[in-house]
Amino acid sequence: MSYIIGKADKKQIGAILEMMLNGISSDPTSVAALGGIWWRRAAFRYLVGPRMLTNQMTTFAAVQDDQVVGYLILQYEGETAGAFDWAVLNSLDEDGLDILGDLLEEALDHAEERGLTPVVYFGMQNDSDPRIAGLLVDLGFWLADYQVGQMRTTLPLAHSSPLPEGISVKPQISLRFGSRLAEFIRMDYDLPDSEETAAEEEVVESDTDEPDATEYQGLSLAARVEAISLLHESTLRASKIYLIEEEGEPVGFVQQFNWKEELRLLFALEPFLWGTETEKQLIAAMPEFVGKQDGHLRIRTFSSAHLSASRESFEALGLGWEEAPWQRWVVGL
């Protein structure tokens, strides 16, 4: 199959927007919400969408016989660049995987030449074809241990409580919290501040041809956590941040998102609190503390180790474990 990869022109961007609105997207559910009402669809197709894909992002197209057969939209957020949306027309059994690989290489080359984003990430749903993961590994990406699980339940909780004795929760200015973000995210990976980012770990070899999520291209834990911090910083402006202190000493933070009827809380805490009665009471107190007592509650931690250590105590509050729907793959430039 012969096709050309390059930046999308105005006509191709129009075709890509039509593809997105017709469900040819890496996140068809979210895009469908844009096109559910005719005037929203028209606004996205002819006003908002062209401006986004042209001025705010860089859009790459794979074109065969004057038809767009694949696309990847690169979005810039702080010191990271990420795949805002992507799709291919052909199935992966045909030429789709090659097209996606070429689109990714073009996007990575562009981001590297631009020189402003040392980290690039690629998101995909957990039920995506596993061959995509293999492609990402071949291109140098590693699977981030970043919000890979979650605990959910309905509100109100069966066992609510006041904040634990000695624990205070203090609102922060979200956009100013970025300078402190990394120090708290490091807590959730049990990573001492003294560990050098440049330290190296042995690359884990896999005995199979399947991509190994534990292979990190030789990067240390500190380097991976630094990349995760850069990736996460762009979420601050759309959330509320609360500093958690124990006896006046910072021991973590919680980030609050509101999505429809769901209260979403993301925690980073010092490891000595994982799975403790103090953490359990903190979780139980947060819905009332933020003024949300009905709907649904979703709890996430940054690291899988934290969630694993706390899972039993969270289950005692009525929360059930689920796999998070998205994977985040990361590569450094």
Tab-separated table of C-alpha atoms in Angstrom:
chain	number	residue	atom	x	y	z
A	1	MET	CA	0.000	0.000	0.000
A	2	SER	CA	1.382	3.400	-0.969
A	3	TYR	CA	0.528	6.451	1.119
A	4	ILE	CA	2.039	9.807	2.062
A	5	ILE	CA	2.561	11.044	5.632
A	6	GLY	CA	2.707	14.768	6.376
A	7	LYS	CA	1.066	17.728	8.071
A	8	ALA	CA	-2.604	17.924	7.200
A	9	ASP	CA	-3.801	20.752	4.968
A	10	LYS	CA	-7.153	22.519	5.287
A	11	LYS	CA	-9.018	19.969	3.159
A	12	GLN	CA	-7.515	17.035	5.015
A	13	ILE	CA	-8.350	18.587	8.386
A	14	GLY	CA	-11.970	18.811	7.262
A	15	ALA	CA	-11.894	15.117	6.365
A	16	ILE	CA	-10.318	14.266	9.734
A	17	LEU	CA	-13.015	16.169	11.612
A	18	GLU	CA	-15.674	14.233	9.678
A	19	MET	CA	-13.912	10.980	10.626
A	20	MET	CA	-13.836	11.967	14.292
A	21	LEU	CA	-17.524	12.910	14.353
A	22	ASN	CA	-18.370	9.620	12.642
A	23	GLY	CA	-16.662	7.622	15.385
A	24	ILE	CA	-13.313	7.002	13.673
A	25	SER	CA	-11.353	8.112	16.721
A	26	SER	CA	-9.239	6.774	19.568
A	27	ASP	CA	-11.945	8.044	21.955
A	28	PRO	CA	-15.229	7.737	20.023
A	29	THR	CA	-17.425	8.098	23.118
A	30	SER	CA	-16.086	11.544	24.015
A	31	VAL	CA	-16.179	12.762	20.421
A	32	ALA	CA	-19.733	11.453	20.007
A	33	ALA	CA	-20.790	13.723	22.865
A	34	LEU	CA	-19.670	16.690	20.768
A	35	GLY	CA	-21.774	15.623	17.827
A	36	GLY	CA	-24.867	14.520	19.708
A	37	ILE	CA	-26.661	17.823	19.088
A	38	TRP	CA	-26.686	19.257	15.561
A	39	TRP	CA	-25.488	22.745	16.486
A	40	ARG	CA	-22.612	21.353	18.577
A	41	ARG	CA	-21.628	19.115	15.694
A	42	ALA	CA	-21.692	22.040	13.270
A	43	ALA	CA	-19.712	24.265	15.632
A	44	PHE	CA	-17.033	21.597	16.141
A	45	ARG	CA	-16.861	20.715	12.460
A	46	TYR	CA	-16.631	24.232	11.047
A	47	LEU	CA	-15.490	26.564	13.848
A	48	VAL	CA	-13.915	25.038	16.951
A	49	GLY	CA	-12.404	21.934	15.369
A	50	PRO	CA	-10.496	23.601	12.486
A	51	ARG	CA	-9.102	26.222	14.870
A	52	MET	CA	-7.966	23.576	17.357
A	53	LEU	CA	-6.374	21.245	14.820
A	54	THR	CA	-4.663	24.075	12.946
A	55	ASN	CA	-3.661	26.711	15.507
A	56	GLN	CA	-3.511	24.940	18.865
A	57	MET	CA	-2.256	21.524	17.751
A	58	THR	CA	-0.331	19.886	14.927
A	59	THR	CA	-2.291	17.436	12.790
A	60	PHE	CA	-0.641	14.705	10.731
A	61	ALA	CA	-2.419	12.776	7.979
A	62	ALA	CA	-1.757	9.592	6.041
A	63	VAL	CA	-3.131	10.097	2.532
A	64	GLN	CA	-3.690	7.519	-0.213
A	65	ASP	CA	-5.208	8.463	-3.583
A	66	ASP	CA	-6.273	11.831	-2.145
A	67	GLN	CA	-8.127	10.129	0.736
A	68	VAL	CA	-7.183	10.424	4.407
A	69	VAL	CA	-6.593	6.871	5.665
A	70	GLY	CA	-5.197	7.778	9.064
A	71	TYR	CA	-4.428	10.728	11.299
A	72	LEU	CA	-2.695	11.716	14.531
A	73	ILE	CA	-3.254	15.022	16.328
A	74	LEU	CA	-0.416	16.236	18.553
A	75	GLN	CA	-1.346	18.533	21.430
A	76	TYR	CA	1.154	20.614	23.423
A	77	GLU	CA	0.694	21.012	27.171
A	78	GLY	CA	3.481	22.626	29.167
A	79	GLU	CA	6.605	20.527	28.725
A	80	THR	CA	4.810	17.585	27.152
A	81	ALA	CA	3.278	16.732	23.815
A	82	GLY	CA	0.548	14.127	23.577
A	83	ALA	CA	-1.689	12.388	21.096
A	84	PHE	CA	-4.975	14.272	21.395
A	85	ASP	CA	-6.670	11.842	18.999
A	86	TRP	CA	-5.644	9.261	16.384
A	87	ALA	CA	-7.171	6.650	14.129
A	88	VAL	CA	-6.589	4.575	11.004
A	89	LEU	CA	-9.168	3.425	8.459
A	90	ASN	CA	-7.585	0.081	7.674
A	91	SER	CA	-7.662	-2.748	10.182
A	92	LEU	CA	-4.408	-3.635	11.911
A	93	ASP	CA	-4.463	-6.928	10.009
A	94	GLU	CA	-3.947	-4.978	6.804
A	95	ASP	CA	-1.856	-1.791	6.716
A	96	GLY	CA	-3.245	0.043	9.719
A	97	LEU	CA	-0.349	-0.747	12.048
A	98	ASP	CA	2.211	0.494	9.516
A	99	ILE	CA	0.222	3.698	9.011
A	100	LEU	CA	-0.023	4.316	12.763
A	101	GLY	CA	3.702	3.669	13.163
A	102	ASP	CA	4.589	6.118	10.405
A	103	LEU	CA	2.256	8.756	11.871
A	104	LEU	CA	3.876	8.345	15.270
A	105	GLU	CA	7.387	8.615	13.851
A	106	GLU	CA	6.415	11.788	11.987
A	107	ALA	CA	4.920	13.262	15.169
A	108	LEU	CA	7.980	12.343	17.260
A	109	ASP	CA	10.326	13.870	14.684
A	110	HIS	CA	8.260	17.047	14.674
A	111	ALA	CA	8.189	17.282	18.480
A	112	GLU	CA	11.944	16.728	18.671
A	113	GLU	CA	12.666	19.378	16.039
A	114	ARG	CA	10.338	21.802	17.849
A	115	GLY	CA	12.540	21.341	20.915
A	116	LEU	CA	10.107	22.532	23.596
A	117	THR	CA	8.666	19.247	24.824
A	118	PRO	CA	11.100	16.662	26.239
A	119	VAL	CA	8.296	14.165	26.897
A	120	VAL	CA	5.712	12.743	24.488
A	121	TYR	CA	2.830	10.541	25.604
A	122	PHE	CA	0.349	8.320	23.801
A	123	GLY	CA	-2.944	7.267	25.351
A	124	MET	CA	-4.982	4.253	24.364
A	125	GLN	CA	-7.868	2.310	25.807
A	126	ASN	CA	-7.061	-0.913	27.655
A	127	ASP	CA	-9.026	-2.986	25.166
A	128	SER	CA	-6.948	-1.733	22.209
A	129	ASP	CA	-5.223	-4.297	19.996
A	130	PRO	CA	-2.094	-5.494	21.882
A	131	ARG	CA	-0.037	-5.096	18.711
A	132	ILE	CA	-0.234	-1.334	19.229
A	133	ALA	CA	1.632	-1.809	22.508
A	134	GLY	CA	4.287	-3.770	20.629
A	135	LEU	CA	4.627	-0.929	18.143
A	136	LEU	CA	5.026	1.592	20.960
A	137	VAL	CA	7.754	-0.477	22.615
A	138	ASP	CA	9.601	-0.645	19.281
A	139	LEU	CA	9.455	3.172	19.095
A	140	GLY	CA	10.933	3.555	22.580
A	141	PHE	CA	7.746	4.167	24.585
A	142	TRP	CA	7.251	2.686	28.060
A	143	LEU	CA	3.966	2.009	29.831
A	144	ALA	CA	3.590	4.418	32.748
A	145	ASP	CA	2.581	3.102	36.158
A	146	TYR	CA	0.147	5.989	36.398
A	147	GLN	CA	-3.459	5.682	37.597
A	148	VAL	CA	-3.737	2.122	36.262
A	149	GLY	CA	-6.496	1.124	38.703
A	150	GLN	CA	-9.390	2.791	40.502
A	151	MET	CA	-11.926	2.201	43.277
A	152	ARG	CA	-15.565	3.210	42.793
A	153	THR	CA	-18.840	3.270	44.697
A	154	THR	CA	-22.048	5.232	45.053
A	155	LEU	CA	-22.457	8.059	47.533
A	156	PRO	CA	-23.097	8.519	50.372
A	157	LEU	CA	-20.526	6.121	51.797
A	158	ALA	CA	-21.771	3.523	54.238
A	159	HIS	CA	-19.121	4.664	56.727
A	160	SER	CA	-18.417	8.395	56.714
A	161	SER	CA	-16.217	10.039	59.325
A	162	PRO	CA	-14.620	13.350	60.250
A	163	LEU	CA	-11.019	14.024	59.301
A	164	PRO	CA	-8.593	11.902	61.326
A	165	GLU	CA	-7.086	13.499	64.420
A	166	GLY	CA	-3.948	15.413	63.533
A	167	ILE	CA	-4.790	15.550	59.794
A	168	SER	CA	-5.595	18.831	58.081
A	169	VAL	CA	-6.691	19.367	54.481
A	170	LYS	CA	-5.861	22.804	53.090
A	171	PRO	CA	-7.062	24.214	49.729
A	172	GLN	CA	-4.276	25.339	47.388
A	173	ILE	CA	-4.134	27.587	44.324
A	174	SER	CA	-4.050	24.953	41.596
A	175	LEU	CA	-1.959	26.854	39.060
A	176	ARG	CA	0.693	27.630	41.682
A	177	PHE	CA	0.955	24.026	42.832
A	178	GLY	CA	2.961	22.956	39.795
A	179	SER	CA	6.256	23.951	41.407
A	180	ARG	CA	5.568	21.501	44.260
A	181	LEU	CA	3.906	18.744	42.267
A	182	ALA	CA	6.951	16.530	41.719
A	183	GLU	CA	7.856	16.329	45.410
A	184	PHE	CA	4.423	14.938	46.239
A	185	ILE	CA	4.159	12.570	43.291
A	186	ARG	CA	7.511	11.081	44.361
A	187	MET	CA	5.844	10.143	47.671
A	188	ASP	CA	3.343	7.918	45.909
A	189	TYR	CA	6.155	5.852	44.382
A	190	ASP	CA	8.078	5.614	47.689
A	191	LEU	CA	10.899	7.514	46.028
A	192	PRO	CA	13.299	9.378	48.368
A	193	ASP	CA	14.162	12.925	47.373
A	194	SER	CA	17.834	11.978	47.502
A	195	GLU	CA	17.604	9.471	44.632
A	196	GLU	CA	19.414	10.751	41.561
A	197	THR	CA	17.320	11.036	38.430
A	198	ALA	CA	20.256	9.893	36.343
A	199	ALA	CA	20.594	6.590	38.208
A	200	GLU	CA	20.066	3.597	35.961
A	201	GLU	CA	18.136	0.389	36.482
A	202	GLU	CA	18.639	-2.869	34.693
A	203	VAL	CA	16.307	-3.288	31.727
A	204	VAL	CA	14.020	-6.260	32.245
A	205	GLU	CA	14.179	-8.686	29.354
A	206	SER	CA	11.057	-10.524	28.225
A	207	ASP	CA	11.085	-14.193	27.184
A	208	THR	CA	8.135	-13.667	24.864
A	209	ASP	CA	7.411	-11.558	21.828
A	210	GLU	CA	4.692	-9.678	23.711
A	211	PRO	CA	5.491	-6.127	24.871
A	212	ASP	CA	6.626	-6.124	28.487
A	213	ALA	CA	5.103	-3.370	30.602
A	214	THR	CA	8.060	-3.635	33.012
A	215	GLU	CA	10.609	-2.710	30.346
A	216	TYR	CA	11.501	0.926	30.764
A	217	GLN	CA	14.245	1.489	28.185
A	218	GLY	CA	16.857	1.543	30.979
A	219	LEU	CA	15.252	4.490	32.793
A	220	SER	CA	15.479	4.754	36.564
A	221	LEU	CA	12.368	5.019	38.708
A	222	ALA	CA	13.286	8.631	39.404
A	223	ALA	CA	13.425	9.419	35.691
A	224	ARG	CA	10.060	7.754	35.097
A	225	VAL	CA	8.454	9.636	37.984
A	226	GLU	CA	9.888	12.901	36.667
A	227	ALA	CA	8.254	12.193	33.292
A	228	ILE	CA	4.947	11.347	34.994
A	229	SER	CA	5.110	14.643	36.893
A	230	LEU	CA	5.548	16.550	33.634
A	231	LEU	CA	2.679	14.599	32.094
A	232	HIS	CA	0.400	15.293	35.046
A	233	GLU	CA	1.088	19.009	35.477
A	234	SER	CA	-1.292	20.003	32.684
A	235	THR	CA	-4.256	18.600	34.679
A	236	LEU	CA	-3.869	21.096	37.528
A	237	ARG	CA	-5.800	23.934	35.940
A	238	ALA	CA	-8.960	21.828	35.581
A	239	SER	CA	-9.030	20.651	39.195
A	240	LYS	CA	-8.995	21.628	42.841
A	241	ILE	CA	-5.929	20.841	44.944
A	242	TYR	CA	-5.785	20.155	48.686
A	243	LEU	CA	-2.578	19.838	50.684
A	244	ILE	CA	-2.682	17.085	53.314
A	245	GLU	CA	-0.735	17.692	56.522
A	246	GLU	CA	-0.199	15.531	59.589
A	247	GLU	CA	0.679	17.505	62.721
A	248	GLY	CA	1.599	20.429	60.458
A	249	GLU	CA	3.927	18.425	58.178
A	250	PRO	CA	3.047	17.856	54.488
A	251	VAL	CA	2.307	14.170	53.839
A	252	GLY	CA	0.545	14.322	50.480
A	253	PHE	CA	-2.124	15.970	48.404
A	254	VAL	CA	-5.498	15.179	46.904
A	255	GLN	CA	-6.705	16.435	43.534
A	256	GLN	CA	-10.423	16.841	42.984
A	257	PHE	CA	-12.194	16.543	39.649
A	258	ASN	CA	-15.941	16.699	39.089
A	259	TRP	CA	-17.317	14.780	36.107
A	260	LYS	CA	-21.082	14.776	35.682
A	261	GLU	CA	-22.381	13.007	38.820
A	262	GLU	CA	-19.011	11.555	39.803
A	263	LEU	CA	-16.583	12.940	42.373
A	264	ARG	CA	-13.062	11.955	41.343
A	265	LEU	CA	-10.272	12.098	43.912
A	266	LEU	CA	-6.634	11.395	43.077
A	267	PHE	CA	-4.266	10.878	46.017
A	268	ALA	CA	-0.518	11.013	46.528
A	269	LEU	CA	0.557	10.131	50.070
A	270	GLU	CA	3.635	9.216	52.060
A	271	PRO	CA	3.982	5.401	52.049
A	272	PHE	CA	3.696	5.124	55.837
A	273	LEU	CA	0.025	6.113	55.432
A	274	TRP	CA	-0.874	3.551	52.762
A	275	GLY	CA	-3.533	1.128	53.974
A	276	THR	CA	-3.756	2.685	57.440
A	277	GLU	CA	-6.801	3.629	59.458
A	278	THR	CA	-5.732	7.269	59.052
A	279	GLU	CA	-5.914	7.031	55.263
A	280	LYS	CA	-9.228	5.161	55.456
A	281	GLN	CA	-10.751	7.903	57.614
A	282	LEU	CA	-9.348	10.557	55.278
A	283	ILE	CA	-11.059	8.909	52.300
A	284	ALA	CA	-14.301	8.595	54.248
A	285	ALA	CA	-14.220	12.276	55.212
A	286	MET	CA	-13.417	13.775	51.799
A	287	PRO	CA	-16.869	13.642	50.111
A	288	GLU	CA	-18.471	15.658	52.914
A	289	PHE	CA	-15.391	17.906	53.149
A	290	VAL	CA	-15.760	18.953	49.476
A	291	GLY	CA	-19.556	19.116	49.682
A	292	LYS	CA	-20.441	16.065	47.595
A	293	GLN	CA	-22.774	13.557	49.260
A	294	ASP	CA	-24.600	11.901	46.377
A	295	GLY	CA	-23.794	10.474	42.952
A	296	HIS	CA	-20.634	8.394	42.606
A	297	LEU	CA	-17.120	8.423	44.062
A	298	ARG	CA	-13.969	7.359	42.229
A	299	ILE	CA	-10.637	7.039	44.040
A	300	ARG	CA	-7.300	6.764	42.245
A	301	THR	CA	-3.681	6.839	43.337
A	302	PHE	CA	-0.696	7.655	41.160
A	303	SER	CA	1.127	4.346	41.693
A	304	SER	CA	-0.233	0.824	41.536
A	305	ALA	CA	1.765	-0.015	44.696
A	306	HIS	CA	-0.200	2.570	46.684
A	307	LEU	CA	-3.579	1.317	45.476
A	308	SER	CA	-2.599	-2.291	46.110
A	309	ALA	CA	-1.530	-1.493	49.674
A	310	SER	CA	-4.759	0.431	50.376
A	311	ARG	CA	-7.233	-1.702	48.467
A	312	GLU	CA	-8.473	-3.726	51.437
A	313	SER	CA	-9.180	-0.674	53.589
A	314	PHE	CA	-10.913	1.064	50.668
A	315	GLU	CA	-13.066	-2.025	50.121
A	316	ALA	CA	-14.150	-1.772	53.761
A	317	LEU	CA	-15.717	1.585	52.805
A	318	GLY	CA	-17.710	-0.091	50.025
A	319	LEU	CA	-15.408	0.811	47.138
A	320	GLY	CA	-14.864	-1.794	44.427
A	321	TRP	CA	-11.685	-2.178	42.378
A	322	GLU	CA	-11.706	-1.614	38.599
A	323	GLU	CA	-9.047	-1.440	35.943
A	324	ALA	CA	-8.679	2.143	34.733
A	325	PRO	CA	-9.890	2.450	31.126
A	326	TRP	CA	-6.771	4.135	29.680
A	327	GLN	CA	-3.087	3.361	29.389
A	328	ARG	CA	-0.481	6.112	29.130
A	329	TRP	CA	2.654	5.366	27.152
A	330	VAL	CA	5.589	7.752	27.446
A	331	VAL	CA	8.809	8.432	25.547
A	332	GLY	CA	11.553	10.975	26.114
A	333	LEU	CA	13.029	12.968	23.246
